[in-house]
mmCIF file of C-alpha atoms in Angstrom:
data_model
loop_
_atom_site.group_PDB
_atom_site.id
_atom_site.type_symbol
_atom_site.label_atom_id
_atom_site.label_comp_id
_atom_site.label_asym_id
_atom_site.label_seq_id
_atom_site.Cartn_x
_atom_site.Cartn_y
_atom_site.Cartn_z
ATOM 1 C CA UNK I 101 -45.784 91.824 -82.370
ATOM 2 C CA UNK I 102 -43.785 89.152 -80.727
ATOM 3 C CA UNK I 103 -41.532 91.964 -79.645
ATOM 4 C CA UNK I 104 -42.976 94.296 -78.394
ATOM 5 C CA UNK I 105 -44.878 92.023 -75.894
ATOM 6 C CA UNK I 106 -41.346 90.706 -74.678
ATOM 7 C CA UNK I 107 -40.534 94.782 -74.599
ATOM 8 C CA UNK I 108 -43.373 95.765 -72.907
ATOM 9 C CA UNK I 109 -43.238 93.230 -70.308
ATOM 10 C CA UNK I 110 -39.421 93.704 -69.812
ATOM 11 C CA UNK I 111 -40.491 97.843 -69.143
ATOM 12 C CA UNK I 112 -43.507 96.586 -66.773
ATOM 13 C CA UNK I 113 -40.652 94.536 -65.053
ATOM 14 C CA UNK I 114 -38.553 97.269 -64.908
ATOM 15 C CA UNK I 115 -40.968 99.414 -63.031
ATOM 16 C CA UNK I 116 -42.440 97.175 -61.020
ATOM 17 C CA UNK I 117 -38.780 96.473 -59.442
ATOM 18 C CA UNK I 118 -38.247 100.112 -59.285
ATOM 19 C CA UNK I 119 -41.805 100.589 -57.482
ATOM 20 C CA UNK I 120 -40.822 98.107 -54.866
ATOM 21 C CA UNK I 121 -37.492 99.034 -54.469
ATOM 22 C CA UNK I 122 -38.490 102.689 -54.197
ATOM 23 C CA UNK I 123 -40.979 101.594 -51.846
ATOM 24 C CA UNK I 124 -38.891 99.844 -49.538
ATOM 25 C CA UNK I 125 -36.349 102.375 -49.567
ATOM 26 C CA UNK I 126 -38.663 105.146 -48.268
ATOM 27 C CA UNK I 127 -40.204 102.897 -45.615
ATOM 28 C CA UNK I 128 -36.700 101.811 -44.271
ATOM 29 C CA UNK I 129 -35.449 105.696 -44.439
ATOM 30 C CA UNK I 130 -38.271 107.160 -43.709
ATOM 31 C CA UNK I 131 -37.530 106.536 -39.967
ATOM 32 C CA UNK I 132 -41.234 105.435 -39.226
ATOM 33 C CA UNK I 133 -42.574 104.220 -36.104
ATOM 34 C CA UNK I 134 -40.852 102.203 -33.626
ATOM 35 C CA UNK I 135 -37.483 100.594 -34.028
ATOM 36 C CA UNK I 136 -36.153 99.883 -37.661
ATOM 37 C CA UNK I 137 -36.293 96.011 -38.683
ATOM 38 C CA UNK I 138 -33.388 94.653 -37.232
ATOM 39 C CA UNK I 139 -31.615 91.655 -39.285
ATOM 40 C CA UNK I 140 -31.086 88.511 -38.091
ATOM 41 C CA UNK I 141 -27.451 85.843 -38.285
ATOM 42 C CA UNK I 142 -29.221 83.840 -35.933
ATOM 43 C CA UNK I 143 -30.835 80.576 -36.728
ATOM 44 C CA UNK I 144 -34.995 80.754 -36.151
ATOM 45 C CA UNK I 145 -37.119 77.841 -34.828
ATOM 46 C CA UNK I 146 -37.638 77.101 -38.612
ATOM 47 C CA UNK I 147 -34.471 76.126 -38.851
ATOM 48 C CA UNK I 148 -33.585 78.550 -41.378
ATOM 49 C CA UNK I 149 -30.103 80.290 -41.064
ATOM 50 C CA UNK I 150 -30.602 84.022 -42.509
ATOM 51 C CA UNK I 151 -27.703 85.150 -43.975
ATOM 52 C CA UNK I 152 -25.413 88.508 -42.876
ATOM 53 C CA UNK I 153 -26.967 91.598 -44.224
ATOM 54 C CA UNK I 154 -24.605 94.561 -45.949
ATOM 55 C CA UNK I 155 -27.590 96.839 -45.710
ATOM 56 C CA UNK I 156 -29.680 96.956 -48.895
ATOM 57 C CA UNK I 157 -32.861 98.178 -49.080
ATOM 58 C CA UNK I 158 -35.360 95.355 -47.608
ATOM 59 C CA UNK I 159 -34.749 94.283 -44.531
ATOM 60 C CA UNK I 160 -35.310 90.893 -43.297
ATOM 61 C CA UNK I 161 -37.931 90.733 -39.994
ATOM 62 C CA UNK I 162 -37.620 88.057 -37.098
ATOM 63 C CA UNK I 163 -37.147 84.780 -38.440
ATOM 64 C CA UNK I 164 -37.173 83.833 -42.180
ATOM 65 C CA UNK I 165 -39.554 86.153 -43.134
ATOM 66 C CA UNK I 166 -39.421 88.829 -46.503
ATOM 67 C CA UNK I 167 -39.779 92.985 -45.492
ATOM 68 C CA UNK I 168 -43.652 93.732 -45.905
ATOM 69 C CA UNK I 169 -42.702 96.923 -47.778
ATOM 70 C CA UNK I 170 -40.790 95.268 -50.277
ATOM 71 C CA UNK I 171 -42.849 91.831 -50.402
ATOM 72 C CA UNK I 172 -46.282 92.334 -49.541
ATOM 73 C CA UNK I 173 -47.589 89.314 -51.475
ATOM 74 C CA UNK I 174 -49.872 89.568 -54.583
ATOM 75 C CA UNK I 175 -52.423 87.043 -55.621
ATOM 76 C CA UNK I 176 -53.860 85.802 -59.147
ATOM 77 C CA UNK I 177 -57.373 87.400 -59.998
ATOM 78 C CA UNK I 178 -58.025 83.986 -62.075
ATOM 79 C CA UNK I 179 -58.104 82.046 -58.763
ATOM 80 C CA UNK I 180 -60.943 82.389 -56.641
ATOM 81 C CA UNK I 181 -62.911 80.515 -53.701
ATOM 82 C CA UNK I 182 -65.460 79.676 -56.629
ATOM 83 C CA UNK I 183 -63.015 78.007 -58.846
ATOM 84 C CA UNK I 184 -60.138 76.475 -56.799
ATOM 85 C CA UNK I 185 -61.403 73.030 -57.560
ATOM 86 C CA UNK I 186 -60.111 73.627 -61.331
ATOM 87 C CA UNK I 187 -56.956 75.733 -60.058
ATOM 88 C CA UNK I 188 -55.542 75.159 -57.131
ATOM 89 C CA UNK I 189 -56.916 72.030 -55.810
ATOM 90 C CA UNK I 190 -56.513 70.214 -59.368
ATOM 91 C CA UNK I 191 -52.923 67.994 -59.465
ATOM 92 C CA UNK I 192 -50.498 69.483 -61.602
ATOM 93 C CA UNK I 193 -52.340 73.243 -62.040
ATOM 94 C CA UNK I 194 -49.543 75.314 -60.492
ATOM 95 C CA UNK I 195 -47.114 73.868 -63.360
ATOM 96 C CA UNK I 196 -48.991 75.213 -65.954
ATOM 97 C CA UNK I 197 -48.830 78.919 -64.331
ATOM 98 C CA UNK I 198 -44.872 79.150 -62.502
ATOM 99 C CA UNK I 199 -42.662 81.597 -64.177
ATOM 100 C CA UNK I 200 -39.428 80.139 -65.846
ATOM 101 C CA UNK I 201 -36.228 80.184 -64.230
ATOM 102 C CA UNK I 202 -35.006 82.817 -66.470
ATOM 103 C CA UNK I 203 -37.581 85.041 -65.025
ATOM 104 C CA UNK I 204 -37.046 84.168 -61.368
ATOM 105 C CA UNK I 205 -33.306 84.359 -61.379
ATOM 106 C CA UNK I 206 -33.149 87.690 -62.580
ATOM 107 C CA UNK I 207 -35.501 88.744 -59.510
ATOM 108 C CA UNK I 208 -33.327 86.755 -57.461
ATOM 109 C CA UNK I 209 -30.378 88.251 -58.200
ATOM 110 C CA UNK I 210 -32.006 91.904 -57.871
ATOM 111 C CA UNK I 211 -33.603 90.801 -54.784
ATOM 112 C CA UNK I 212 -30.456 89.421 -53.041
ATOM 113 C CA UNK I 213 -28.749 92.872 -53.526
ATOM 114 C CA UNK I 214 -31.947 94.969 -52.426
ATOM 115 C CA UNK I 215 -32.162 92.391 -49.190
ATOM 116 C CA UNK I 216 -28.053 93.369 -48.701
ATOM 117 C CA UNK I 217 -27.223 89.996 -48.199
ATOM 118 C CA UNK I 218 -23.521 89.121 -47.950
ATOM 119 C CA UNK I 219 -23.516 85.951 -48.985
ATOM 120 C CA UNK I 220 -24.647 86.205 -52.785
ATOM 121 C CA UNK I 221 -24.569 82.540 -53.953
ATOM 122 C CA UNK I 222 -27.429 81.984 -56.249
ATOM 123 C CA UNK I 223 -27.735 78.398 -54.687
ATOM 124 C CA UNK I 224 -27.973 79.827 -51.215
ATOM 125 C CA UNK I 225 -31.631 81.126 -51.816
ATOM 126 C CA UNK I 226 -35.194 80.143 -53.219
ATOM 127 C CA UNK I 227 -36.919 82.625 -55.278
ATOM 128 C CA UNK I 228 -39.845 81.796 -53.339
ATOM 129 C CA UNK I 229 -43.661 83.139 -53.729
ATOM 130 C CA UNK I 230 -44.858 84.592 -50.608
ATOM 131 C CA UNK I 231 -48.433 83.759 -51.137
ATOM 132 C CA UNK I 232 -47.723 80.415 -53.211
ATOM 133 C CA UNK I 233 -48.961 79.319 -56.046
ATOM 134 C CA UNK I 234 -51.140 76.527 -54.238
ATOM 135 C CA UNK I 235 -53.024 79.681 -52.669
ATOM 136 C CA UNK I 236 -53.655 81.396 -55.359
ATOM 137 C CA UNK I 237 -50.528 83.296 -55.474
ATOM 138 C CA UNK I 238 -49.557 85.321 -58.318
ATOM 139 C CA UNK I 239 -47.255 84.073 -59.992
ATOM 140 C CA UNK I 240 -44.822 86.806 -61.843
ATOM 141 C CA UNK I 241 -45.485 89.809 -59.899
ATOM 142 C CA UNK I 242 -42.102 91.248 -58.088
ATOM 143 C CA UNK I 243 -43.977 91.718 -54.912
ATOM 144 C CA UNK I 244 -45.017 88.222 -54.166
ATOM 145 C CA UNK I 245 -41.369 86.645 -55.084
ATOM 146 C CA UNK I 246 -38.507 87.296 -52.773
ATOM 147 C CA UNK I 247 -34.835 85.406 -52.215
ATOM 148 C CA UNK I 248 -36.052 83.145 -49.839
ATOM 149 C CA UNK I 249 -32.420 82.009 -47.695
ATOM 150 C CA UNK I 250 -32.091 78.347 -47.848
ATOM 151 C CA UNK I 251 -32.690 75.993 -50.502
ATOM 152 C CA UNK I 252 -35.842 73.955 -51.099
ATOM 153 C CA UNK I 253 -37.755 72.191 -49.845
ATOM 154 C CA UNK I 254 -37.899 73.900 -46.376
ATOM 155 C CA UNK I 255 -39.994 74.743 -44.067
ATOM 156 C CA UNK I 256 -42.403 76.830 -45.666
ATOM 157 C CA UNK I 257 -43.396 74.408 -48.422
ATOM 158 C CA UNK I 258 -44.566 72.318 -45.533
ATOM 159 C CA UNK I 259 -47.166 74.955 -44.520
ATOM 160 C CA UNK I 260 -48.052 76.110 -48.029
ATOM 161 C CA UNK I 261 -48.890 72.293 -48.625
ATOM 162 C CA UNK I 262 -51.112 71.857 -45.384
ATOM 163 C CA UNK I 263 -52.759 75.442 -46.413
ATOM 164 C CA UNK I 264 -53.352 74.194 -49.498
ATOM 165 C CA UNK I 265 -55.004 70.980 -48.545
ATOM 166 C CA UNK I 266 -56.988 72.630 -45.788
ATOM 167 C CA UNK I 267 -58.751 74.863 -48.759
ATOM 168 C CA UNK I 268 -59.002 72.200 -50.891
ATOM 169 C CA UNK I 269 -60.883 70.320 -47.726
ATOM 170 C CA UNK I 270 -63.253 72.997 -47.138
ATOM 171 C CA UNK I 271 -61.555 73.573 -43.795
ATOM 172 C CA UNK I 272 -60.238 77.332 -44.388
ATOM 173 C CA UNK I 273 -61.560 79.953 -46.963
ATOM 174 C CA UNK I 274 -59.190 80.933 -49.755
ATOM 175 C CA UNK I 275 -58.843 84.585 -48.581
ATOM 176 C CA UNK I 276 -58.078 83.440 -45.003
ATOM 177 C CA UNK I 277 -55.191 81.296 -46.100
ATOM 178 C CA UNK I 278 -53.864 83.953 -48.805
ATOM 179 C CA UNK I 279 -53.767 86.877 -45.583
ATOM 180 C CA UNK I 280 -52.668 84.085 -43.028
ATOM 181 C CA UNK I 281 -49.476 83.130 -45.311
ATOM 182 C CA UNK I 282 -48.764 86.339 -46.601
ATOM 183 C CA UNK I 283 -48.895 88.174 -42.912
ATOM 184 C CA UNK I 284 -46.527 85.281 -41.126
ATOM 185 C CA UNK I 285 -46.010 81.970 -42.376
ATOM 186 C CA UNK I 286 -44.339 80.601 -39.344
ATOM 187 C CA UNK I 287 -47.560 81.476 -38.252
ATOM 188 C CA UNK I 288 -50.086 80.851 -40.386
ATOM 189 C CA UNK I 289 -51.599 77.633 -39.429
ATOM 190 C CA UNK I 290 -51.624 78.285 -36.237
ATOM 191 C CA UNK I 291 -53.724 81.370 -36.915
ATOM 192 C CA UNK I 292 -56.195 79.619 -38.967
ATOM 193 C CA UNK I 293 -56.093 76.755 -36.080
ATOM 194 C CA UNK I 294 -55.370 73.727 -38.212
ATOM 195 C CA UNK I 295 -51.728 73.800 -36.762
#
């Protein structure tokens, strides 16, 4: 039985990449409106030096932020605004629920080539969650994890830490956060106006 589920998830992966790629690829081609996403050498006021692209199929926006075709964000049905004080707003909770490396590196190294980037050091990039775990983010799904240029910590765990403690506060509604982070995080607390 033991298996199969390692089969069946390895398939689910497999198509789940596919979807996403597939999905990305007929946004970028499809020639839709506007300008195409351009991608950025330059560093952003994050800090955050994006890396040369060699045109893959995701395309990096403005600043350090992942293609909305290819990473949308996903969150985790078993958090909600009902039960974050037992999830995300308990110490240690997000531990029990992050995918091992050996998971993330293979999406990492799947996501660097569909992002095009040049420079294809593992090292060079987190496999970071879009909507993070301390929001309720889910944690294995292909379109909430994206090669993330830079290592960590950077700038974004700052916000998904201030996020976190403003839902855990009562400040900001779980939903709010999830859309603020997942639309722009450079971004987000500023939208919500704790930033």
């Amino acid at each position: 039985m033991h298996e199969w589920t390692r089969r069946a998830g390895a398939a689910a992966l497999v198509v789940a990449l596919a979807v996403a790629q597939a999905g990305c690829q007929s946004k970028s081609s499809s020639g839709g409106k506007g300008k195409p996403r351009s991608r950025s050498t330059t560093s952003t006021s994050a800090a955050t030096s994006m890396p040369a692209s060699t045109g893959g199929t995701c395309h990096v926006r403005p600043g350090p932020l992942p293609d909305s075709a290819c990473t949308p964000g996903a969150t985790n049905p078993q958090v909600t605004q009902a039960n974050i004080a037992s999830t995300i707003c308990k110490s240690g909770w997000t531990a029990t629920i992050r995918p091992p490396a050996s998971y993330t590196n293979k999406l990492k190294t799947d996501g660097i080539r569909a992002y095009g980037y040049s420079d294809t050091t593992m090292s060079s990039y987190e496999e970071d969650h879009l909507i993070s775990l301390e929001l309720g983010g889910a944690p294995s799904d292909p379109k909430n994890l994206w090669p993330e240029p830079g290592g960590s910590p950077n700038p974004k765990d700052k916000v998904e830490n201030d996020l976190n403690h403003a839902v855990c506060s009562g400040k900001v509604q779980l939903a709010d956060a999830q859309r603020a982070i997942a639309g722009d995080w450079t971004t987000a607390e500023r939208t919500l106006g704790i930033g």
